[in-house]
XYZ file of C-alpha atoms in Angstrom:
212
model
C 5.089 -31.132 -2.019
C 1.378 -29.966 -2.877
C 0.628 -28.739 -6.698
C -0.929 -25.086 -5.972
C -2.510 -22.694 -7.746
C 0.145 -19.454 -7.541
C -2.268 -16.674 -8.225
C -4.161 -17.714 -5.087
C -1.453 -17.801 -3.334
C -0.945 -13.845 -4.215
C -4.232 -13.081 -4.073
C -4.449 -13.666 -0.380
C -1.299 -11.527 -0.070
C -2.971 -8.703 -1.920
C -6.019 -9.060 0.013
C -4.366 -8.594 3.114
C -1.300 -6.435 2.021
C -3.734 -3.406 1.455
C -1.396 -0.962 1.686
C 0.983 -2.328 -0.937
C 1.831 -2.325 -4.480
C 1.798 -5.408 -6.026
C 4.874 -6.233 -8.738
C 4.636 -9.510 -9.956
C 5.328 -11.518 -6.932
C 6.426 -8.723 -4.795
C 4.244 -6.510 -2.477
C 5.892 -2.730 -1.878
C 5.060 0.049 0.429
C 6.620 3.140 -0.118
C 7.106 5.583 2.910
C 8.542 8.485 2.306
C 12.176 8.141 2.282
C 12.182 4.074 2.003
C 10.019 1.520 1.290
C 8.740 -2.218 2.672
C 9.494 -5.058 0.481
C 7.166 -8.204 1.204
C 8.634 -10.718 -1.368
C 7.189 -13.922 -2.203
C 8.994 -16.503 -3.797
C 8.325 -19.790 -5.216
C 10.017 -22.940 -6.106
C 10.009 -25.451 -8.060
C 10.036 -29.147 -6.355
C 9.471 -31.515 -9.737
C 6.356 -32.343 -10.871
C 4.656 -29.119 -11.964
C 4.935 -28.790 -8.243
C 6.127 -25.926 -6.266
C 6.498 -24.464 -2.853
C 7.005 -20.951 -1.862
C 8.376 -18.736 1.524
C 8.745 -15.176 2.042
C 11.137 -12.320 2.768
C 10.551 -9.543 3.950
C 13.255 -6.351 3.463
C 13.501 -2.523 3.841
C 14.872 -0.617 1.219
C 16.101 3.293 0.868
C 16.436 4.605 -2.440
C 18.921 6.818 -1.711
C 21.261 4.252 -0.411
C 20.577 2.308 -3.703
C 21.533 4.718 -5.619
C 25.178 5.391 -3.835
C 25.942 1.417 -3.347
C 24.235 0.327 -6.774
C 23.967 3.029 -9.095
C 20.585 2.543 -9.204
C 17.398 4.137 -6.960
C 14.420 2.201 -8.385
C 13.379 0.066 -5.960
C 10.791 -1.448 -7.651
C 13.371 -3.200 -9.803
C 15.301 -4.454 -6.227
C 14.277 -7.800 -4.664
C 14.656 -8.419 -0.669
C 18.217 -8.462 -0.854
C 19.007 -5.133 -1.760
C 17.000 -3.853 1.443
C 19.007 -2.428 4.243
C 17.263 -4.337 5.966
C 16.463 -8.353 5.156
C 15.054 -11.502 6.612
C 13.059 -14.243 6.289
C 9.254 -15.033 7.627
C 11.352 -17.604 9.466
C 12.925 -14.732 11.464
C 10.289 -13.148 11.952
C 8.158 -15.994 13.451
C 11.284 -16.866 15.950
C 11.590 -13.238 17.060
C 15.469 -13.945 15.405
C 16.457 -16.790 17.649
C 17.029 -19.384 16.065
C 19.841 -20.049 13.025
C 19.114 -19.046 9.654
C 16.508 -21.365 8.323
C 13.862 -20.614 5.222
C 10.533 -21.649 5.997
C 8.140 -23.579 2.756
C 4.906 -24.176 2.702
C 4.111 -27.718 1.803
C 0.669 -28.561 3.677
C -1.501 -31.073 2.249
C -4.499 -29.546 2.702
C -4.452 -26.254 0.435
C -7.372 -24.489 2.952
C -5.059 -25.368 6.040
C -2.100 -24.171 4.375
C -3.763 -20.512 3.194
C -5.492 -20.249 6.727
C -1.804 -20.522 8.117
C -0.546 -18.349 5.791
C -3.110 -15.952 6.552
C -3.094 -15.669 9.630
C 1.101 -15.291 9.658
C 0.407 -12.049 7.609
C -2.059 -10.593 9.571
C -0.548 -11.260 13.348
C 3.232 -11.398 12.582
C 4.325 -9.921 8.927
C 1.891 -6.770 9.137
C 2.847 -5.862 12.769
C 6.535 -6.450 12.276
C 6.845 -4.287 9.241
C 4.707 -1.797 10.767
C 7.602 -1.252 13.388
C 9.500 0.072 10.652
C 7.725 3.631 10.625
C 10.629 5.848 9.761
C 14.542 5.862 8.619
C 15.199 6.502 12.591
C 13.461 3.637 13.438
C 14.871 1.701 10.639
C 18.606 2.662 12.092
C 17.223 1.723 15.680
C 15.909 -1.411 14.059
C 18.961 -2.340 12.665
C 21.455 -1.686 15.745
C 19.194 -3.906 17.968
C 18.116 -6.991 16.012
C 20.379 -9.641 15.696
C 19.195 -10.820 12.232
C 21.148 -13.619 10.210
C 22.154 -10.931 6.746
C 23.456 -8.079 9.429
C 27.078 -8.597 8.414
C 26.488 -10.406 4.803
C 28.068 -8.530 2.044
C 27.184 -5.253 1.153
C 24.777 -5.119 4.311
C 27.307 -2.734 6.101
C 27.871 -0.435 3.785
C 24.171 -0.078 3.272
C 24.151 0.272 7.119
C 26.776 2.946 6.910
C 24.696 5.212 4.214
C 21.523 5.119 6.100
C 23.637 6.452 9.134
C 25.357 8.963 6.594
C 22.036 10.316 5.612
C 20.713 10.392 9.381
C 23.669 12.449 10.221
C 25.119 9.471 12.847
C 28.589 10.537 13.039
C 29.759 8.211 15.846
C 27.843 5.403 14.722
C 29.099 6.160 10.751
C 33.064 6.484 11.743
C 33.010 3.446 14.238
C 31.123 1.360 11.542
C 33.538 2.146 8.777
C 36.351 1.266 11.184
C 34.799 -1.916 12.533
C 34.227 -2.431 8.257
C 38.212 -2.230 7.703
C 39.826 -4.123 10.552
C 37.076 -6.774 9.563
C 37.874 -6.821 5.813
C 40.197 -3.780 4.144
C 40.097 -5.464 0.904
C 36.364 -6.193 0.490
C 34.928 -2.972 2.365
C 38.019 -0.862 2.116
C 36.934 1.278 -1.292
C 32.857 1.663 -0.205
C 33.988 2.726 3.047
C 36.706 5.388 1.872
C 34.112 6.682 -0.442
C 31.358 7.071 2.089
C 33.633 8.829 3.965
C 34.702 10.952 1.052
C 30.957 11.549 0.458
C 30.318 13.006 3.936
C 33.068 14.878 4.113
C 32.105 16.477 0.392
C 29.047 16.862 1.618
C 29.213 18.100 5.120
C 28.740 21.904 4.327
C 26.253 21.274 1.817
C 22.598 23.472 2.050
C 20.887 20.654 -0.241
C 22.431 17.448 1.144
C 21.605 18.655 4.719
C 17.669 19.419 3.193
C 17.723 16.039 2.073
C 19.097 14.376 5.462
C 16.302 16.606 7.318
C 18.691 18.567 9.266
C 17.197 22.101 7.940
């Protein structure tokens, strides 16, 4: 592993990342209802030596705030997105098995050209897809990525449908959720369900999901 300087390393993400907000070693754009997460993360290999990958997520505030009581999302790394992946993912168009790509190129110009270049041709035009919470749903349904199923991933899945007013998709998700696990997704499902149903008639929740 290389010894590199790790403000240059984020200075070429917030040279590129325009559009974003940088926090500490995160990059957000907020749009609208949700926001892009660009996270980079580093490592340490020994040495005073580190490497460093990055993940990219999508995260809804709203659905923070009903799965973790919380709807900052500045304060959220990739893994509370609704969405989540790896660069990795992203460069294999999501067909290979779950690997996380390091950098760890001798030569620091190579390494930042590559890096570069990765933002501008694959990261930027793959988060770009995500352009609104119907795409985000769409997005979700269709790409096979690695965290689909991983822990609270579903139930996230199963608010953003809530809040898009997806009844067939919400009600075969949360029964898909408890023939796969009752015990672990049993409670966040009934509650959803509880939630939509106390909400159904509701003037301001149907404001907030758009339909009026």
């Amino acid at each position: 592993m290389i010894k590199f300087d790790k403000l240059r390393v984020l200075n070429l993400f917030k040279n590129e990342l325009t559009t974003y907000k940088k926090v500490k070693n995160r990059f957000f754009e907020l749009s609208g209802d949700f926001s892009k997460i660009i996270d980079v993360h580093f490592i340490s290999t020994g040495d005073n030596k580190r490497a460093f990958t990055i993940y990219f997520a999508v995260t809804v505030p709203k659905i923070l705030e009903i799965v973790w009581k919380d709807d900052s999302y500045l304060k959220g790394s990739a893994e509370t997105g609704v969405f989540y992946c790896t660069i990795n993912d992203i460069l294999t168009d999501f067909s290979t098995k779950p690997k996380v790509k390091y950098w760890d190129i001798p030569n620091e110009n190579e390494m930042y050209e590559e890096v570069k270049g990765i933002i501008k041709n694959k990261l930027i035009p793959f988060a770009d897809r995500f352009d609104s919470l119907e795409s985000l749903n769409t997005l979700i349904d269709t790409i096979n990525y690695p965290a689909k199923n991983a822990a609270k991933m579903p139930i996230m899945n199963m608010c953003l449908k809530l809040m898009l007013n997806k009844d067939r998709e919400f009600y075969e998700l949360a029964e898909q959720l408890k023939k796969r696990d009752i015990e672990f997704y049993g409670d966040n499902v009934d509650e959803l369900v509880k939630l939509k149903e106390a909400t159904a008639g509701n003037k301001m929740f149907a404001q907030w999901r758009g339909d009026v």
